[in-house]
Tab-separated table of C-alpha atoms and ligand atoms in Angstrom:
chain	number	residue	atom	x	y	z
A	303	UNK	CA	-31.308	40.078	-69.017
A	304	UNK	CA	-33.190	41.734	-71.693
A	305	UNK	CA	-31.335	42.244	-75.183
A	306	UNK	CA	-29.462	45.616	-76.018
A	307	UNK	CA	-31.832	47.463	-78.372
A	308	UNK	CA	-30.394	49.165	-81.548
A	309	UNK	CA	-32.310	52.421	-81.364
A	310	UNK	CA	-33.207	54.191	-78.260
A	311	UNK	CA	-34.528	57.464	-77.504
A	312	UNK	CA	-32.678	60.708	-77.104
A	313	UNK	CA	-32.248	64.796	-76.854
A	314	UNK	CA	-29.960	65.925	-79.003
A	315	UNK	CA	-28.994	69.258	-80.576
A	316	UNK	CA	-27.343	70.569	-83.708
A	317	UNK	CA	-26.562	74.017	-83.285
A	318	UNK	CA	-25.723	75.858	-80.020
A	319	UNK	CA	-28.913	77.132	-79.040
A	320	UNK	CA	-31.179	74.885	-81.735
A	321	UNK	CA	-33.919	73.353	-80.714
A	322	UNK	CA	-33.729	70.243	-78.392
A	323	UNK	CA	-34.816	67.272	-80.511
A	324	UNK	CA	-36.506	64.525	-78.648
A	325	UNK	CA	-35.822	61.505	-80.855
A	326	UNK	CA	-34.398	58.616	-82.053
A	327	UNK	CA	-31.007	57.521	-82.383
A	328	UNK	CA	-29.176	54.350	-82.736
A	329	UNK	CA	-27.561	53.003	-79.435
A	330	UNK	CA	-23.565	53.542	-79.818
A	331	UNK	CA	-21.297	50.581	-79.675
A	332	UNK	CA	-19.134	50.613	-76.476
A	333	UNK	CA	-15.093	50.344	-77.708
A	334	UNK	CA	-12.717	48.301	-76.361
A	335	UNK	CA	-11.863	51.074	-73.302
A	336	UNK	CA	-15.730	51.215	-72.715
A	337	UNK	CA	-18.809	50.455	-70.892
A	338	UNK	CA	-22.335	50.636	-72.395
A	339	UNK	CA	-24.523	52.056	-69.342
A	340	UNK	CA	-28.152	51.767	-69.759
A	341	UNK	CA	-28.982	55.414	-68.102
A	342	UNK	CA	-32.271	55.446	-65.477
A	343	UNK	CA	-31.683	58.579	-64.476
A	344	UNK	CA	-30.179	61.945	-65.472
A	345	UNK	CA	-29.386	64.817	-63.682
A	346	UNK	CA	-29.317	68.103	-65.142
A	347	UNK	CA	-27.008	70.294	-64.265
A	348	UNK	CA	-26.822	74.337	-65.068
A	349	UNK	CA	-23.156	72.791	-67.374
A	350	UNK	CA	-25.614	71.167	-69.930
A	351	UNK	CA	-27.328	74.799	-70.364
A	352	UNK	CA	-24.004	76.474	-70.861
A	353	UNK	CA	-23.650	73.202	-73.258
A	354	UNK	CA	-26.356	74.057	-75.090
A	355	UNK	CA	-25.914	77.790	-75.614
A	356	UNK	CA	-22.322	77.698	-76.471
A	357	UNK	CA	-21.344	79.918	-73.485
A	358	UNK	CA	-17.657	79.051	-73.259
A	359	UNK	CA	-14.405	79.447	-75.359
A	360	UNK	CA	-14.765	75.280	-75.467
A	361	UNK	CA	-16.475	74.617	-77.921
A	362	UNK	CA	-19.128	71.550	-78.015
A	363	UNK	CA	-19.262	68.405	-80.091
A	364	UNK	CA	-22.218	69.123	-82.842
A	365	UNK	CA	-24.414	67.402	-82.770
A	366	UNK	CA	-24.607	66.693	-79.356
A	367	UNK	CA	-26.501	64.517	-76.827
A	368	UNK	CA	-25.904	66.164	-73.472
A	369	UNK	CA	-26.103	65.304	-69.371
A	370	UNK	CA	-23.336	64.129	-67.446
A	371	UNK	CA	-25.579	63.240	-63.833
A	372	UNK	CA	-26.026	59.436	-65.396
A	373	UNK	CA	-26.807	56.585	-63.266
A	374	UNK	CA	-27.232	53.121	-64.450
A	375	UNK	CA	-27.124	49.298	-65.064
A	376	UNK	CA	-24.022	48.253	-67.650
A	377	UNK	CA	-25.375	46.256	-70.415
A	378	UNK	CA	-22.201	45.574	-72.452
A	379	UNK	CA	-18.407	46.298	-72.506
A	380	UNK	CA	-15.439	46.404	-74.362
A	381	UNK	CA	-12.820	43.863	-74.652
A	382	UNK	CA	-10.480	45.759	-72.131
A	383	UNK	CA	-12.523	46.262	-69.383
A	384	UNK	CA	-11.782	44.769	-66.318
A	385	UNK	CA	-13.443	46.563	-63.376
A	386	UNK	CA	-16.948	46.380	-64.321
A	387	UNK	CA	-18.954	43.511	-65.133
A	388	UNK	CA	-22.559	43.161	-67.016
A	389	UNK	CA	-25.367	44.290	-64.435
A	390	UNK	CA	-22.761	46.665	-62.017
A	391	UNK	CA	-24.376	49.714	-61.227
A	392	UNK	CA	-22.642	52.714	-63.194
A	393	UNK	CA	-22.156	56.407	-63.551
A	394	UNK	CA	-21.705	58.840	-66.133
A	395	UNK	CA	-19.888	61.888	-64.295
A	396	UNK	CA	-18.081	65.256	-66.364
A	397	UNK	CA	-14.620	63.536	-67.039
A	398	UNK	CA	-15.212	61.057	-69.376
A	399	UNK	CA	-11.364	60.239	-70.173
A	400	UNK	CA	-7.870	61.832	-69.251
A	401	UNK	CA	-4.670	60.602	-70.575
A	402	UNK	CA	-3.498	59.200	-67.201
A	403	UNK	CA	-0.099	60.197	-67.929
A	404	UNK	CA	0.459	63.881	-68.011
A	405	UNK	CA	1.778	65.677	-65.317
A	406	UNK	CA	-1.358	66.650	-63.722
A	407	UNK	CA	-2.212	63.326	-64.520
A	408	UNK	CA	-0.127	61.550	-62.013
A	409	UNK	CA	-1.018	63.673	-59.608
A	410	UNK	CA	-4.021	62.826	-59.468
A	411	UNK	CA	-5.133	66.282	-60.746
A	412	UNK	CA	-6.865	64.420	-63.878
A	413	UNK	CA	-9.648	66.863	-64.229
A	414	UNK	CA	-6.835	69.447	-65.129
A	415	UNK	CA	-5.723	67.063	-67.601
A	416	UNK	CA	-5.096	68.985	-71.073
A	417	UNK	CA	-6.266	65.920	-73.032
A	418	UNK	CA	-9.405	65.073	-71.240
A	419	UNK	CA	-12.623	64.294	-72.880
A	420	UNK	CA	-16.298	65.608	-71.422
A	421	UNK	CA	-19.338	63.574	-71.482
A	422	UNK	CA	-22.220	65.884	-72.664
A	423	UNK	CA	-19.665	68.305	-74.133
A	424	UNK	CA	-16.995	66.381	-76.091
A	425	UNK	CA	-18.486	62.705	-76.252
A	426	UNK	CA	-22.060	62.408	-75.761
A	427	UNK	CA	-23.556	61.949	-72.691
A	428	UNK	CA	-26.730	60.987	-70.278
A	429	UNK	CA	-29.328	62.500	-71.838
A	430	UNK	CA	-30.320	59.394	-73.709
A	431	UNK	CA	-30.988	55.900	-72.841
A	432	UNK	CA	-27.970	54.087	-73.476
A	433	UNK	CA	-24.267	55.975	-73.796
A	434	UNK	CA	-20.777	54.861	-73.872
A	435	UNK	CA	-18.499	55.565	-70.835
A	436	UNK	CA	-14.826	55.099	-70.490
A	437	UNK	CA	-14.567	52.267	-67.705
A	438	UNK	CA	-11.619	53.805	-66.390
A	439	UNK	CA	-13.638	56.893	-65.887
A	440	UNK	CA	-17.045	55.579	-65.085
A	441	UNK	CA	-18.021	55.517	-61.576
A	442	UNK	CA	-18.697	52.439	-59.527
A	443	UNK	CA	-22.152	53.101	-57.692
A	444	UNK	CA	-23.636	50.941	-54.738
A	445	UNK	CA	-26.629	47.960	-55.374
A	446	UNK	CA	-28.231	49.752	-52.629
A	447	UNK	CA	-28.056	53.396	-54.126
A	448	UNK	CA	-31.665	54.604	-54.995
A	449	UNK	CA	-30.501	55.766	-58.785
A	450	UNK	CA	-32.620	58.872	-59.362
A	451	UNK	CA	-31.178	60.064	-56.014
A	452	UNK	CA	-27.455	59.313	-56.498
A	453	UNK	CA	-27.284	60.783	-60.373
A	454	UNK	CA	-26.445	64.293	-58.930
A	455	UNK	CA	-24.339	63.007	-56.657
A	456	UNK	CA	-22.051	62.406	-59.843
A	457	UNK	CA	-21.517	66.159	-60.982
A	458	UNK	CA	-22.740	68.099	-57.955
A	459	UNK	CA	-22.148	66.188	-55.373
A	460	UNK	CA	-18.354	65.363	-56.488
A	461	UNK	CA	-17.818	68.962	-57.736
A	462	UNK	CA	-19.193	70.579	-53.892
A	463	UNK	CA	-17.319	68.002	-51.744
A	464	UNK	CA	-14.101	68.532	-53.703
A	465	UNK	CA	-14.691	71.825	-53.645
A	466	UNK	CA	-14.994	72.485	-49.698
A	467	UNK	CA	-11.688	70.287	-49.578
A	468	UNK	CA	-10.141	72.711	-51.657
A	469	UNK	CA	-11.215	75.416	-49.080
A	470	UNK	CA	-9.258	73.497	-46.679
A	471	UNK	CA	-11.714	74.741	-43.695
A	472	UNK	CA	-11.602	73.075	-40.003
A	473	UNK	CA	-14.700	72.258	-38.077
A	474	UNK	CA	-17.108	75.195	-36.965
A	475	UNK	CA	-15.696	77.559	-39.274
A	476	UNK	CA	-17.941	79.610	-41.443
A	477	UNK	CA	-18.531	78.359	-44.698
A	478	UNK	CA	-20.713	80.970	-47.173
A	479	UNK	CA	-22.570	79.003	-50.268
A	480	UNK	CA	-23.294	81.518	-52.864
A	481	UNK	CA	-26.143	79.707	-54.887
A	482	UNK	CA	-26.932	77.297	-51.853
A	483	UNK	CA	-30.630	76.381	-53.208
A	484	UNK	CA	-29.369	75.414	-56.560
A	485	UNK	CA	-28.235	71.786	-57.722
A	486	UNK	CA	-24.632	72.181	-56.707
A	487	UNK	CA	-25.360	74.439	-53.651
A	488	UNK	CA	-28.001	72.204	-52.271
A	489	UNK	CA	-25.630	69.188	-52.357
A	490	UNK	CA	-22.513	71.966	-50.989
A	491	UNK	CA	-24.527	72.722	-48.225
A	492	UNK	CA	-25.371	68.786	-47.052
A	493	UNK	CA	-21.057	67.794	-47.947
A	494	UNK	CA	-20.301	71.037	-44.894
A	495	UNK	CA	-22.476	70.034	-42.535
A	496	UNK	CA	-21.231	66.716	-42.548
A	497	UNK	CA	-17.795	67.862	-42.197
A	498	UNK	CA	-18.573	70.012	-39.272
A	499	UNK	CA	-18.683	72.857	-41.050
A	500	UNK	CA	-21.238	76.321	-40.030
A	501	UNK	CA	-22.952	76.838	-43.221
A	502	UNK	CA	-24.441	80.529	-44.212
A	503	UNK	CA	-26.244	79.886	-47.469
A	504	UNK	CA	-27.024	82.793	-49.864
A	505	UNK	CA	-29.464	82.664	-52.925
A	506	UNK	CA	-32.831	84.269	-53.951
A	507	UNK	CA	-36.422	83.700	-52.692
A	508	UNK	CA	-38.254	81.907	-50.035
A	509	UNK	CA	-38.170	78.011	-51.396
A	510	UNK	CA	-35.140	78.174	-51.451
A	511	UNK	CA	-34.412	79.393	-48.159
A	512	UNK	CA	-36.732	76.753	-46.451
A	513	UNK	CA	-35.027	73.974	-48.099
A	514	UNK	CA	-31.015	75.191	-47.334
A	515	UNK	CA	-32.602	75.605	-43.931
A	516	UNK	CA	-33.800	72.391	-43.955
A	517	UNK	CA	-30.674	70.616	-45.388
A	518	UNK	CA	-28.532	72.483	-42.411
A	519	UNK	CA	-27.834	75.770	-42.996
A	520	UNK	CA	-27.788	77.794	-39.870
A	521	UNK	CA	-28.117	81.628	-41.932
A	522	UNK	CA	-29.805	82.389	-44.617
A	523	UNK	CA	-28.973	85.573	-46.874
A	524	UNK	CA	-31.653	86.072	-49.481
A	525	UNK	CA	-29.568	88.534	-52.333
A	526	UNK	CA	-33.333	89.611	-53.762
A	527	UNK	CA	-33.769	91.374	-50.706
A	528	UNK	CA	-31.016	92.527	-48.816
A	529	UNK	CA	-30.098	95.913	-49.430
A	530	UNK	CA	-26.225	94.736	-48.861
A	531	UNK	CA	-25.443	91.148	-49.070
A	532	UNK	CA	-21.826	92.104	-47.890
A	533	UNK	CA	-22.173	93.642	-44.469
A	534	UNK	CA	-25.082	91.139	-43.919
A	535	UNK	CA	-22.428	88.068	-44.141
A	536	UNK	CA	-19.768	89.697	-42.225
A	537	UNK	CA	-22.343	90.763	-39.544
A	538	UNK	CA	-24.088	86.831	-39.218
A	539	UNK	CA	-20.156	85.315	-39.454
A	540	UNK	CA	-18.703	87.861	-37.265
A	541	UNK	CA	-16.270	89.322	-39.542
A	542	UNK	CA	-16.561	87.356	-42.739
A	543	UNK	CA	-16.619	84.080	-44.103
A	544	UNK	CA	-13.538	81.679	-43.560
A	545	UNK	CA	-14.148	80.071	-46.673
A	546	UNK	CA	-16.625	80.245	-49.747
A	547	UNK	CA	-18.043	78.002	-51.966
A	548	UNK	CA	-18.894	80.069	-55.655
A	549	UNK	CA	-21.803	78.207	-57.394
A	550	UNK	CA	-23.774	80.929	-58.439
A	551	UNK	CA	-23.847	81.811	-62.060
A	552	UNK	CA	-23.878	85.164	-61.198
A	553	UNK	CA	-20.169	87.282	-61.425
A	554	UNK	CA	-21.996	89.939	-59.532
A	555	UNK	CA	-22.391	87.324	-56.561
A	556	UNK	CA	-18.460	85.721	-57.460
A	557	UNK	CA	-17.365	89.521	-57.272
A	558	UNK	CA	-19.141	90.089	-53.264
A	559	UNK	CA	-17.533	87.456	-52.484
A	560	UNK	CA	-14.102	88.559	-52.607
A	561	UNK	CA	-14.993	91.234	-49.998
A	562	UNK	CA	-17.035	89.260	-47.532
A	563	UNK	CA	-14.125	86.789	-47.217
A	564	UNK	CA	-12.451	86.917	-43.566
A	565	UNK	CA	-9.045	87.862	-42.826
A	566	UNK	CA	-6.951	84.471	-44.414
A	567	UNK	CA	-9.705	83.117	-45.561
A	568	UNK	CA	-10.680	81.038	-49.117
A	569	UNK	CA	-12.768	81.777	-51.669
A	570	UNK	CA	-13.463	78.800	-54.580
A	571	UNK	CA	-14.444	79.844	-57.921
A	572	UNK	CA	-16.965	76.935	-58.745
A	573	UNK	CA	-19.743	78.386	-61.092
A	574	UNK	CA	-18.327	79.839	-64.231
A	575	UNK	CA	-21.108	82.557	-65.684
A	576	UNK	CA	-20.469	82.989	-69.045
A	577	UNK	CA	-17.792	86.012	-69.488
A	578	UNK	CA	-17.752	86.474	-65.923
A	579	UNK	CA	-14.617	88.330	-64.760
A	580	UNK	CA	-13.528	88.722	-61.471
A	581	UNK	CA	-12.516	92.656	-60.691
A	582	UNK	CA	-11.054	92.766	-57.398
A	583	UNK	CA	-9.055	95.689	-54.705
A	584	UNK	CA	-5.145	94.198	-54.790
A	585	UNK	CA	-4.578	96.320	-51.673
A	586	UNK	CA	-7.408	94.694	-49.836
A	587	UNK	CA	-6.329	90.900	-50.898
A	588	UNK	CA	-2.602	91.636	-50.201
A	589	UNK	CA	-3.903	92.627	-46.588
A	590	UNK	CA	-6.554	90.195	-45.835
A	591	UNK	CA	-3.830	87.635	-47.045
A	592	UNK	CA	-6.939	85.544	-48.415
A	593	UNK	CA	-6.794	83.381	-51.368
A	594	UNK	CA	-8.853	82.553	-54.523
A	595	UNK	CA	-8.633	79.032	-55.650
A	596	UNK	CA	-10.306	77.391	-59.232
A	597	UNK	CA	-12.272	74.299	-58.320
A	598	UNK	CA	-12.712	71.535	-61.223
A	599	UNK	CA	-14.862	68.488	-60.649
A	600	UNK	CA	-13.270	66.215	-58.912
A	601	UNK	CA	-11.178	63.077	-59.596
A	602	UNK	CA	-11.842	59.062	-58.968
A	603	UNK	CA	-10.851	59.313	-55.166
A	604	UNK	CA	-13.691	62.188	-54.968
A	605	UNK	CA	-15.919	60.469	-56.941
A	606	UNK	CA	-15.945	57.301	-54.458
A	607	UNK	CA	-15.263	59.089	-51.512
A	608	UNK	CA	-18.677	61.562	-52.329
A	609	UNK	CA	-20.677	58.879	-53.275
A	610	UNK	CA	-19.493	57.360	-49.957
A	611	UNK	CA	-21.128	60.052	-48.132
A	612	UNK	CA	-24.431	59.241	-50.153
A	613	UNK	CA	-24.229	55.872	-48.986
A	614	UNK	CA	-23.823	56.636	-45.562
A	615	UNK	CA	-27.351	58.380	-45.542
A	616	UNK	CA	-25.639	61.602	-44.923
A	617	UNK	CA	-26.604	63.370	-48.017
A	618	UNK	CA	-29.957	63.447	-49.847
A	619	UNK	CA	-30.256	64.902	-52.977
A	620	UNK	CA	-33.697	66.981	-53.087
A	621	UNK	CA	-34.769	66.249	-56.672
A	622	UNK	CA	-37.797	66.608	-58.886
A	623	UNK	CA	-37.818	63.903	-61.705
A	624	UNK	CA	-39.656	64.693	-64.736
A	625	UNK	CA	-39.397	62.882	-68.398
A	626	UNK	CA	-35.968	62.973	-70.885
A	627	UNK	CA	-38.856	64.741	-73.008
A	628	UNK	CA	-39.044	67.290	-70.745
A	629	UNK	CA	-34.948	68.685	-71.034
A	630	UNK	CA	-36.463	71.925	-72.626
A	631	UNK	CA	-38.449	72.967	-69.875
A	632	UNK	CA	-35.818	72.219	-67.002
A	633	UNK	CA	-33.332	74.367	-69.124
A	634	UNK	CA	-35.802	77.370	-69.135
A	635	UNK	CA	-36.446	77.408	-65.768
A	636	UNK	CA	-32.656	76.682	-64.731
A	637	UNK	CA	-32.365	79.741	-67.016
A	638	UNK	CA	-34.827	81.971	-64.928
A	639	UNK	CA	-33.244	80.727	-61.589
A	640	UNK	CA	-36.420	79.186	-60.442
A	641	UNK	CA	-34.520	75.732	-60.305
A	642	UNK	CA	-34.634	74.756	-56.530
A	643	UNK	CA	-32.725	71.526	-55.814
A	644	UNK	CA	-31.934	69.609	-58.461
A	645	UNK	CA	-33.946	67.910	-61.566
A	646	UNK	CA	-33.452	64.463	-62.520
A	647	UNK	CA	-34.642	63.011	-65.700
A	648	UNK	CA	-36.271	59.501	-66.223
A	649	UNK	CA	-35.270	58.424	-69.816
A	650	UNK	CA	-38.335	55.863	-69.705
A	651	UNK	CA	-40.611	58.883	-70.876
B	1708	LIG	P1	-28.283	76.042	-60.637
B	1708	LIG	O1	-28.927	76.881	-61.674
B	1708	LIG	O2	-29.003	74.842	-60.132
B	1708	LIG	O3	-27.904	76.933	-59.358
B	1708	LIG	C1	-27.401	78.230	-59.420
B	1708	LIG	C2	-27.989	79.007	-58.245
B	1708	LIG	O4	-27.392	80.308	-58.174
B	1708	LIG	C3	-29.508	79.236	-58.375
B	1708	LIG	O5	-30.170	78.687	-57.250
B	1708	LIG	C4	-29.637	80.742	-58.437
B	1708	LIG	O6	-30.814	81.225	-57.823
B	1708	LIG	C5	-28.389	81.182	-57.666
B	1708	LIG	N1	-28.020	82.588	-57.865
B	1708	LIG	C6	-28.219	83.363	-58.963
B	1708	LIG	N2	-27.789	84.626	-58.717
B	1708	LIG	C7	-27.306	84.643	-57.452
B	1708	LIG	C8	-26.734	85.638	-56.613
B	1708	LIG	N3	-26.558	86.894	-57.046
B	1708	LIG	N4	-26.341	85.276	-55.365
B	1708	LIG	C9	-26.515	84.021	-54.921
B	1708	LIG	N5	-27.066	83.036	-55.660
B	1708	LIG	C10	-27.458	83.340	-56.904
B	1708	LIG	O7	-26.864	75.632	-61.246
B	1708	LIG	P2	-25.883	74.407	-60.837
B	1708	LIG	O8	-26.219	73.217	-61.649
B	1708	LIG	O9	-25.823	74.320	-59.367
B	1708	LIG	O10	-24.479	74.958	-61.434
B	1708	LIG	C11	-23.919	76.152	-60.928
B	1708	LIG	C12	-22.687	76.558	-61.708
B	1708	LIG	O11	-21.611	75.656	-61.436
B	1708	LIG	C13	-22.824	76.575	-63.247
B	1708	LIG	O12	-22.102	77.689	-63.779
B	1708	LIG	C14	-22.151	75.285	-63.659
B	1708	LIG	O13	-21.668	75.291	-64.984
B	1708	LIG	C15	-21.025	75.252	-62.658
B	1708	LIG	N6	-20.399	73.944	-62.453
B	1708	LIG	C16	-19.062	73.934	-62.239
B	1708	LIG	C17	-18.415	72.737	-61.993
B	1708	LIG	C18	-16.941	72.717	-61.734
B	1708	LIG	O14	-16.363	71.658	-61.744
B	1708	LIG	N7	-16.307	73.850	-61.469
B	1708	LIG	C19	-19.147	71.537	-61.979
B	1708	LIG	C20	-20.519	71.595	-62.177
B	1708	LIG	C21	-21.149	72.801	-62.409
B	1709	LIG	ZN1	-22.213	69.281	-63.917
B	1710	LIG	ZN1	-3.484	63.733	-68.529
């Protein structure tokens, strides 16, 4: 095993918005609760732009090293750590920590937990070569796990399959995706067909039809050009969708949704544009009897349960990899929407 460097390369930030500094940082020191992961690969997901540009009331860590897609070999630990050992195969995913003893807590709810900590947000994240996870936290990923593939499997893969549980849909009902050919639609669209689930993707422009087509979807709604996205979904799902999966960052798409929902059916809130409200007709909802649930994450039974799924060959993450010098670039495309699948950064270059 080669020696634990004590600089490494990194993108970090010091002001929301500021440029994206591609340098060099010392390695951190894993605590006692922790694992040092050297990070392959990092995902980016659409989070680490609203990160960046301050779009929430949360405010970020400053400076900041972002990415929370990080997949990796552990190179050292903490005194306390039991369940991983040096050379496992580890992941950085959203949650970095939770108190594990809150209400929410011990249910198992621990992304709601009202102490939790955020890697790429609160504590720095993947978007360097070697970061600090909590072990309780971190997840456990498979020897056999190709690790540029599974990295998105630990944000948008966990966030989409807990996500369609929360819609609570049975087999062959309609599922709409809004933002299918994105990085979390693209994995939402793999986790419902493999829970027998019809899939009726929406999203803009012809790439990313042909891959949501390709990954399963059996309808395709293209918002740049229908002239109304609404009737179109009720007309291909005969009568609207029984659940839907919200991972657009777009409140206009969030808002359609409420009315292309089926009688009794589910819609999850997933993508959170920033100041995006949802404006809705109570008469209709009280009616339809449908429901609007928040989706967060997921917890450590999601985690392993999702990257199960990976394992079992039944999803495939359709990624692009490019350098960690590169960050800047995926952000401004991610900004433009002209993001299809997911992009995975190599930290080598
Ligand atoms: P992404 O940029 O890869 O994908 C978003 C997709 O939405 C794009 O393909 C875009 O073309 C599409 N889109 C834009 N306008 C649309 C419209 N009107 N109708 C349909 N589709 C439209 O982003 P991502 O990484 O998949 O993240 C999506 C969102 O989910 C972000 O807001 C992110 O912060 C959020 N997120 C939430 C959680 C959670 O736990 N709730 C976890 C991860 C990410
Ligand atoms: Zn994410
Ligand atoms: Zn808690």
């Amino acid at each position: 095993m080669t020696a634990v460097p004590k600089t490494q390369k990194a993108v970090v930030f010091y002001k929301n918005g500021g440029p994206l500094k591609y340098e060099t940082i010392p390695v951190p020191v894993p605590k006692a609760n922790e694992i040092l992961i050297h990070v392959l690969y990092s995902g980016v997901c659409h989070t680490d732009l609203h990160a960046w540009r301050g779009d929430w009331a949360l405010p970020t860590k400053l400076p900041l090293v972002g990415g929370h897609e990080g997949a990796g070999i552990v190179v050292a630990k903490g005194s306390e750590v039991k369940n991983f050992e040096i050379g496992d195969y580890a992941g950085i995913k959203w949650l970095y920590s939770c108190c594990m003893g809150c209400e929410y807590c011990v249910q198992g709810a621990e992304p709601n937990c009202p102490d939790g900590e955020y890697s790429g947000y609160s504590h720095d994240g993947s978007f360097q070569q070697y970061a600090t996870a909590d072990a309780t936290q971190a997840a456990h990923i498979s020897k056999d796990a190709k690790m540029d593939n599974v990295a998105p499997i630990l944000c948008a893969g966990v966030t989409t399959y807990k996500a369609l549980k929360t819609a609570e849909l049975r087999p062959g009902q309609w599922v709409a995706i809004s933002g299918a050919g994105g990085g979390l639609g693209s994995m939402a669209v793999q986790y419902a067909v493999a829970m027998g689930l019809r899939v009726l993707a929406i999203d803009g422009g012809a790439a990313k039809g042909d891959l949501v087509r390709k990954l399963g979807a059996e309808a395709y709604v293209d918002f740049t050009k229908s002239k109304d996205v609404v009737k179109e979904v009720q007309k291909i799902t005969h009568g609207g969708a029984h659940g839907v999966i919200n991972v657009s960052v777009s409140e206009q798409a969030i808002n359609q949704s409420m009315e292309y929902v089926r009688i009794l059916g589910k819609i999850v809130l997933v993508g959170m544009p920033a100041h995006a409200k949802i404006t809705t007709d109570v008469f209709s909802h009280v009616f339809k009897c449908d429901q609007i649930r928040g989706s967060c994450v997921g917890n450590r039974e999601d985690t392993a349960e999702a990257l199960d799924f990976f394992d079992r060959g039944l999803i495939s993450s359709p990624v692009k990899v490019v350098g960690l010098s590169e960050l800047e670039e995926v952000f401004k495309l991610m900004q433009e929407g002209q993001v299809v699948g997911r992009y995975v950064l190599d930290t080598s270059r």
